XYZ file of N, CA, C and O in Angstrom:
444
model
N 0.845 -1.162 0.000
C 0.000 0.000 0.000
C 0.899 1.235 0.000
O 1.785 1.361 0.814
N 0.668 2.126 -0.913
C 1.459 3.353 -1.031
C 1.067 4.336 0.070
O -0.075 4.386 0.499
N 2.028 5.111 0.502
C 1.795 6.140 1.507
C 1.751 7.498 0.830
O 2.621 7.824 0.027
N 0.728 8.262 1.149
C 0.572 9.609 0.600
C 0.542 10.613 1.742
O -0.074 10.365 2.769
N 1.164 11.737 1.539
C 1.039 12.856 2.469
C -0.142 13.704 1.988
O -0.551 13.599 0.830
N -0.689 14.509 2.867
C -1.864 15.301 2.516
C -1.627 16.155 1.273
O -2.493 16.241 0.407
N -0.438 16.726 1.149
C -0.166 17.584 -0.004
C -0.088 16.799 -1.316
O -0.148 17.376 -2.394
N 0.014 15.479 -1.252
C 0.051 14.636 -2.446
C -1.325 14.075 -2.802
O -1.522 13.546 -3.891
N -2.273 14.200 -1.888
C -3.568 13.540 -2.051
C -4.345 14.049 -3.257
O -4.869 13.253 -4.037
N -4.434 15.353 -3.445
C -5.216 15.887 -4.570
C -4.693 15.384 -5.916
O -5.481 15.003 -6.787
N -3.373 15.371 -6.087
C -2.804 14.890 -7.345
C -3.121 13.412 -7.540
O -3.466 12.982 -8.645
N -3.041 12.635 -6.469
C -3.352 11.209 -6.569
C -4.825 10.989 -6.903
O -5.164 10.153 -7.748
N -5.709 11.755 -6.256
C -7.146 11.614 -6.519
C -7.515 12.031 -7.935
O -8.471 11.511 -8.503
N -6.759 12.945 -8.515
C -7.066 13.358 -9.891
C -6.724 12.250 -10.887
O -7.279 12.199 -11.975
N -5.818 11.343 -10.494
C -5.449 10.218 -11.364
C -6.363 9.019 -11.174
O -6.759 8.373 -12.129
N -6.650 8.696 -9.922
C -7.440 7.496 -9.645
C -8.044 7.567 -8.251
O -7.529 8.255 -7.371
N -9.118 6.819 -8.077
C -9.720 6.629 -6.766
C -9.390 5.206 -6.347
O -9.840 4.247 -6.970
N -8.574 5.060 -5.338
C -8.139 3.731 -4.888
C -9.221 3.067 -4.048
O -10.086 3.738 -3.478
N -9.167 1.744 -3.917
C -10.212 1.052 -3.162
C -10.115 1.241 -1.646
O -11.060 0.987 -0.931
N -8.951 1.691 -1.150
C -8.786 1.834 0.296
C -7.888 3.020 0.600
O -6.820 3.169 -0.005
N -8.342 3.846 1.524
C -7.536 4.939 2.062
C -7.555 4.810 3.576
O -8.618 4.617 4.165
N -6.401 4.925 4.190
C -6.291 4.937 5.647
C -5.834 6.335 6.024
O -4.764 6.770 5.618
N -6.660 7.025 6.762
C -6.362 8.403 7.150
C -6.009 8.396 8.631
O -6.782 7.903 9.455
N -4.854 8.935 8.945
C -4.455 9.015 10.350
C -3.522 10.198 10.543
O -2.977 10.743 9.585
N -3.357 10.601 11.772
C -2.463 11.699 12.086
C -2.858 12.375 13.378
O -3.916 12.093 13.954
N -2.001 13.270 13.837
C -2.227 13.963 15.099
C -3.094 15.208 14.944
O -3.525 15.782 15.936
N -3.320 15.639 13.716
C -4.095 16.855 13.465
C -5.485 16.499 12.937
O -5.645 16.151 11.774
N -6.512 16.560 13.783
C -7.866 16.197 13.342
C -8.355 17.009 12.142
O -9.050 16.465 11.276
N -8.003 18.284 12.056
C -8.447 19.104 10.933
C -7.870 18.602 9.618
O -8.573 18.540 8.600
N -6.606 18.204 9.616
C -5.983 17.683 8.395
C -6.614 16.344 7.992
O -6.827 16.092 6.803
N -6.930 15.509 8.980
C -7.598 14.238 8.685
C -8.981 14.494 8.087
O -9.393 13.817 7.138
N -9.684 15.482 8.617
C -11.000 15.841 8.091
C -10.896 16.354 6.663
O -11.709 15.982 5.802
N -9.892 17.169 6.369
C -9.687 17.680 5.012
C -9.393 16.539 4.037
O -9.898 16.535 2.910
N -8.594 15.580 4.467
C -8.288 14.432 3.609
C -9.556 13.623 3.328
O -9.826 13.245 2.182
N -10.348 13.371 4.369
C -11.594 12.615 4.189
C -12.557 13.363 3.275
O -13.207 12.755 2.410
N -12.636 14.677 3.435
C -13.512 15.483 2.573
C -13.085 15.391 1.111
O -13.923 15.289 0.209
N -11.779 15.428 0.864
C -11.272 15.337 -0.516
C -11.607 13.977 -1.129
O -12.014 13.895 -2.293
N -11.459 12.929 -0.352
C -11.768 11.577 -0.846
C -13.268 11.451 -1.119
O -13.678 10.920 -2.159
N -14.098 11.965 -0.217
C -15.548 11.923 -0.423
C -15.953 12.692 -1.677
O -16.801 12.231 -2.448
N -15.349 13.860 -1.891
C -15.679 14.658 -3.076
C -15.314 13.915 -4.353
O -16.085 13.895 -5.320
N -14.158 13.278 -4.380
C -13.727 12.512 -5.565
C -14.650 11.323 -5.782
O -15.014 10.981 -6.902
N -15.056 10.680 -4.684
C -15.971 9.541 -4.794
C -17.316 9.988 -5.372
O -17.861 9.326 -6.256
N -17.840 11.116 -4.895
C -19.110 11.629 -5.443
C -18.973 11.920 -6.933
O -19.850 11.583 -7.726
N -17.848 12.525 -7.322
C -17.619 12.841 -8.737
C -17.483 11.576 -9.576
O -17.717 11.602 -10.784
N -17.130 10.461 -8.938
C -16.972 9.182 -9.646
C -18.228 8.326 -9.587
O -18.194 7.145 -9.926
N -19.336 8.891 -9.114
C -20.594 8.165 -9.132
C -20.966 7.454 -7.850
O -21.917 6.682 -7.819
N -20.255 7.695 -6.769
C -20.597 7.100 -5.476
C -21.657 7.980 -4.829
O -21.359 9.056 -4.344
N -22.891 7.524 -4.858
C -23.981 8.345 -4.343
C -24.446 7.890 -2.962
O -25.234 8.577 -2.324
N -23.968 6.749 -2.501
C -24.336 6.255 -1.173
C -23.109 6.271 -0.285
O -21.987 6.113 -0.753
N -23.351 6.417 1.024
C -22.261 6.434 1.990
C -22.709 5.716 3.245
O -23.806 5.964 3.749
N -21.873 4.820 3.735
C -22.116 4.138 5.002
C -20.949 4.444 5.923
O -19.799 4.425 5.493
N -21.241 4.742 7.181
C -20.203 5.026 8.170
C -20.310 3.975 9.265
O -21.360 3.826 9.892
N -19.232 3.233 9.470
C -19.177 2.191 10.492
C -18.080 2.535 11.488
O -17.021 3.035 11.100
N -18.312 2.245 12.757
C -17.316 2.493 13.801
C -16.805 1.162 14.325
O -17.555 0.381 14.902
N -15.530 0.906 14.079
C -14.916 -0.358 14.502
C -14.372 -0.199 15.917
O -13.213 0.129 16.131
N -15.249 -0.423 16.878
C -14.871 -0.366 18.284
C -14.566 -1.780 18.757
O -14.701 -2.740 17.993
N -14.195 -1.899 20.022
C -13.972 -3.221 20.610
C -15.245 -4.038 20.445
O -16.344 -3.559 20.691
N -15.109 -5.261 19.948
C -16.268 -6.119 19.741
C -17.010 -5.861 18.443
O -18.113 -6.363 18.248
N -16.404 -5.085 17.540
C -17.042 -4.782 16.260
C -17.338 -6.070 15.508
O -16.516 -6.978 15.437
N -18.524 -6.164 14.944
C -18.939 -7.319 14.152
C -18.445 -7.108 12.720
O -19.014 -6.310 11.975
N -17.393 -7.819 12.330
C -16.805 -7.632 10.998
C -17.753 -8.069 9.900
O -17.607 -7.677 8.754
N -18.750 -8.855 10.239
C -19.769 -9.208 9.267
C -20.566 -7.992 8.822
O -21.100 -7.946 7.717
N -20.628 -6.983 9.694
C -21.331 -5.745 9.362
C -20.642 -5.035 8.189
O -21.301 -4.474 7.323
N -19.317 -5.085 8.155
C -18.580 -4.485 7.044
C -18.891 -5.230 5.749
O -19.189 -4.619 4.722
N -18.853 -6.546 5.806
C -19.173 -7.342 4.626
C -20.596 -7.116 4.154
O -20.856 -6.992 2.960
N -21.532 -7.044 5.100
C -22.934 -6.830 4.742
C -23.126 -5.454 4.118
O -23.882 -5.302 3.154
N -22.423 -4.468 4.634
C -22.541 -3.121 4.075
C -22.002 -3.087 2.648
O -22.586 -2.450 1.775
N -20.924 -3.790 2.408
C -20.363 -3.839 1.059
C -21.218 -4.641 0.097
O -21.274 -4.341 -1.096
N -21.909 -5.644 0.616
C -22.721 -6.511 -0.241
C -24.088 -5.929 -0.547
O -24.691 -6.257 -1.564
N -24.578 -5.055 0.339
C -25.926 -4.519 0.120
C -25.890 -3.454 -0.973
O -25.036 -2.593 -1.001
N -26.807 -3.556 -1.871
C -26.924 -2.616 -2.985
C -28.261 -1.906 -2.878
O -29.246 -2.471 -2.426
N -28.287 -0.691 -3.354
C -29.553 0.032 -3.348
C -30.413 -0.463 -4.506
O -29.948 -1.173 -5.394
N -31.621 -0.035 -4.501
C -32.562 -0.393 -5.564
C -32.050 0.072 -6.919
O -32.307 -0.540 -7.937
N -31.285 1.152 -6.933
C -30.799 1.730 -8.179
C -29.380 1.313 -8.537
O -28.828 1.780 -9.522
N -28.757 0.448 -7.716
C -27.432 -0.067 -8.032
C -26.325 0.959 -7.952
O -25.329 0.849 -8.635
N -26.510 1.982 -7.105
C -25.499 3.024 -6.976
C -24.238 2.497 -6.295
O -24.277 1.536 -5.547
N -23.137 3.199 -6.542
C -21.882 2.863 -5.880
C -21.936 3.394 -4.448
O -22.535 4.420 -4.173
N -21.273 2.674 -3.530
C -21.313 3.040 -2.126
C -19.908 3.273 -1.585
O -19.010 2.462 -1.800
N -19.734 4.374 -0.890
C -18.508 4.682 -0.170
C -18.696 4.194 1.259
O -19.695 4.537 1.900
N -17.763 3.385 1.747
C -17.852 2.884 3.111
C -16.716 3.503 3.919
O -15.549 3.333 3.583
N -17.090 4.234 4.966
C -16.103 4.800 5.879
C -16.061 3.912 7.113
O -17.072 3.733 7.786
N -14.888 3.379 7.377
C -14.692 2.536 8.551
C -13.818 3.315 9.512
O -12.641 3.553 9.236
N -14.402 3.745 10.607
C -13.688 4.564 11.587
C -13.244 3.686 12.742
O -14.054 2.963 13.318
N -11.971 3.765 13.053
C -11.411 2.955 14.128
C -11.427 3.729 15.436
O -10.930 4.840 15.511
N -12.009 3.113 16.454
C -12.055 3.684 17.789
C -11.482 2.645 18.740
O -12.078 1.587 18.883
N -10.375 2.829 19.346
C -9.510 4.000 19.314
C -8.940 4.228 17.916
O -9.065 3.376 17.039
N -8.289 5.364 17.757
C -7.853 5.813 16.427
C -6.886 4.861 15.739
O -6.802 4.843 14.525
N -6.170 4.064 16.474
C -5.184 3.161 15.868
C -5.739 1.742 15.803
O -6.003 1.132 16.836
N -5.933 1.206 14.593
C -6.485 -0.151 14.475
C -5.473 -1.202 14.919
O -4.269 -1.052 14.712
N -5.972 -2.266 15.529
C -5.096 -3.365 15.920
C -4.765 -4.204 14.688
O -5.346 -4.010 13.618
N -3.813 -5.137 14.801
C -3.422 -5.940 13.628
C -4.584 -6.694 12.973
O -4.652 -6.799 11.756
N -5.520 -7.192 13.768
C -6.672 -7.902 13.198
C -7.519 -6.949 12.368
O -7.941 -7.284 11.259
N -7.757 -5.756 12.876
C -8.557 -4.770 12.145
C -7.869 -4.374 10.845
O -8.520 -4.249 9.812
N -6.560 -4.184 10.887
C -5.833 -3.828 9.660
C -5.938 -4.950 8.633
O -6.193 -4.708 7.455
N -5.765 -6.177 9.072
C -5.810 -7.325 8.163
C -7.208 -7.488 7.552
O -7.352 -7.665 6.352
N -8.234 -7.383 8.375
C -9.605 -7.575 7.876
C -10.042 -6.449 6.948
O -10.716 -6.696 5.951
N -9.696 -5.215 7.266
C -10.092 -4.110 6.391
C -9.345 -4.175 5.067
O -9.917 -3.911 4.007
N -8.084 -4.580 5.098
C -7.322 -4.728 3.857
C -7.908 -5.851 3.009
O -8.078 -5.709 1.797
N -8.239 -6.978 3.636
C -8.838 -8.104 2.910
C -10.168 -7.689 2.278
O -10.461 -8.047 1.139
N -10.959 -6.907 3.002
C -12.238 -6.427 2.458
C -11.999 -5.553 1.225
O -12.650 -5.720 0.205
N -11.047 -4.624 1.334
C -10.760 -3.721 0.208
C -10.247 -4.491 -1.004
O -10.615 -4.194 -2.133
N -9.410 -5.483 -0.774
C -8.893 -6.272 -1.900
C -10.008 -7.058 -2.568
O -10.012 -7.223 -3.784
N -10.974 -7.507 -1.808
C -12.087 -8.270 -2.365
C -13.125 -7.410 -3.054
O -13.935 -7.909 -3.817
N -13.096 -6.109 -2.816
C -14.121 -5.247 -3.411
C -13.583 -4.405 -4.562
O -14.240 -3.498 -5.010
N -12.393 -4.733 -5.054
C -11.873 -4.018 -6.211
C -12.686 -4.376 -7.437
O -13.070 -5.533 -7.618
N -12.976 -3.414 -8.250
C -13.759 -3.729 -9.457
C -12.978 -4.649 -10.382
O -11.767 -4.511 -10.519
N -13.680 -5.567 -10.976
C -13.021 -6.444 -11.939
C -13.241 -5.902 -13.330
O -14.288 -5.333 -13.616
N -12.260 -6.074 -14.161
C -12.364 -5.592 -15.555
C -12.524 -6.803 -16.457
O -11.814 -7.782 -16.355
N -13.462 -6.689 -17.351
C -13.642 -7.783 -18.298
C -12.611 -7.650 -19.398
O -12.223 -6.540 -19.766
N -12.123 -8.768 -19.929
C -11.123 -8.690 -20.994
C -11.687 -8.012 -22.246
O -12.844 -8.179 -22.579
N -10.852 -7.247 -22.898
C -11.290 -6.525 -24.113
C -11.266 -7.416 -25.323
O -10.475 -8.255 -25.498
């Protein structure tokens, strides 16, 4: 997974919207700005639905899978925000969220 600094985020978002972004840092305002930029790019790319999940102690990881699997009546794309409480995810949370993102990458049909 590539690491981006906030000042690199806009250029990266103009090229592509990646399946997973992990936002962290000591400055809540900068984290909020990064999340806002990602949400704006997602909306511009056709993501009209948004789900926010809080991964606290005892979080049901099936909830993440169910949120990714559920589709609206209109088949819109969905942005899923997974917020870790406390702010630093444990190794299990990192592994499961990465596995979810890898499984939800769009597949391309051969030309």
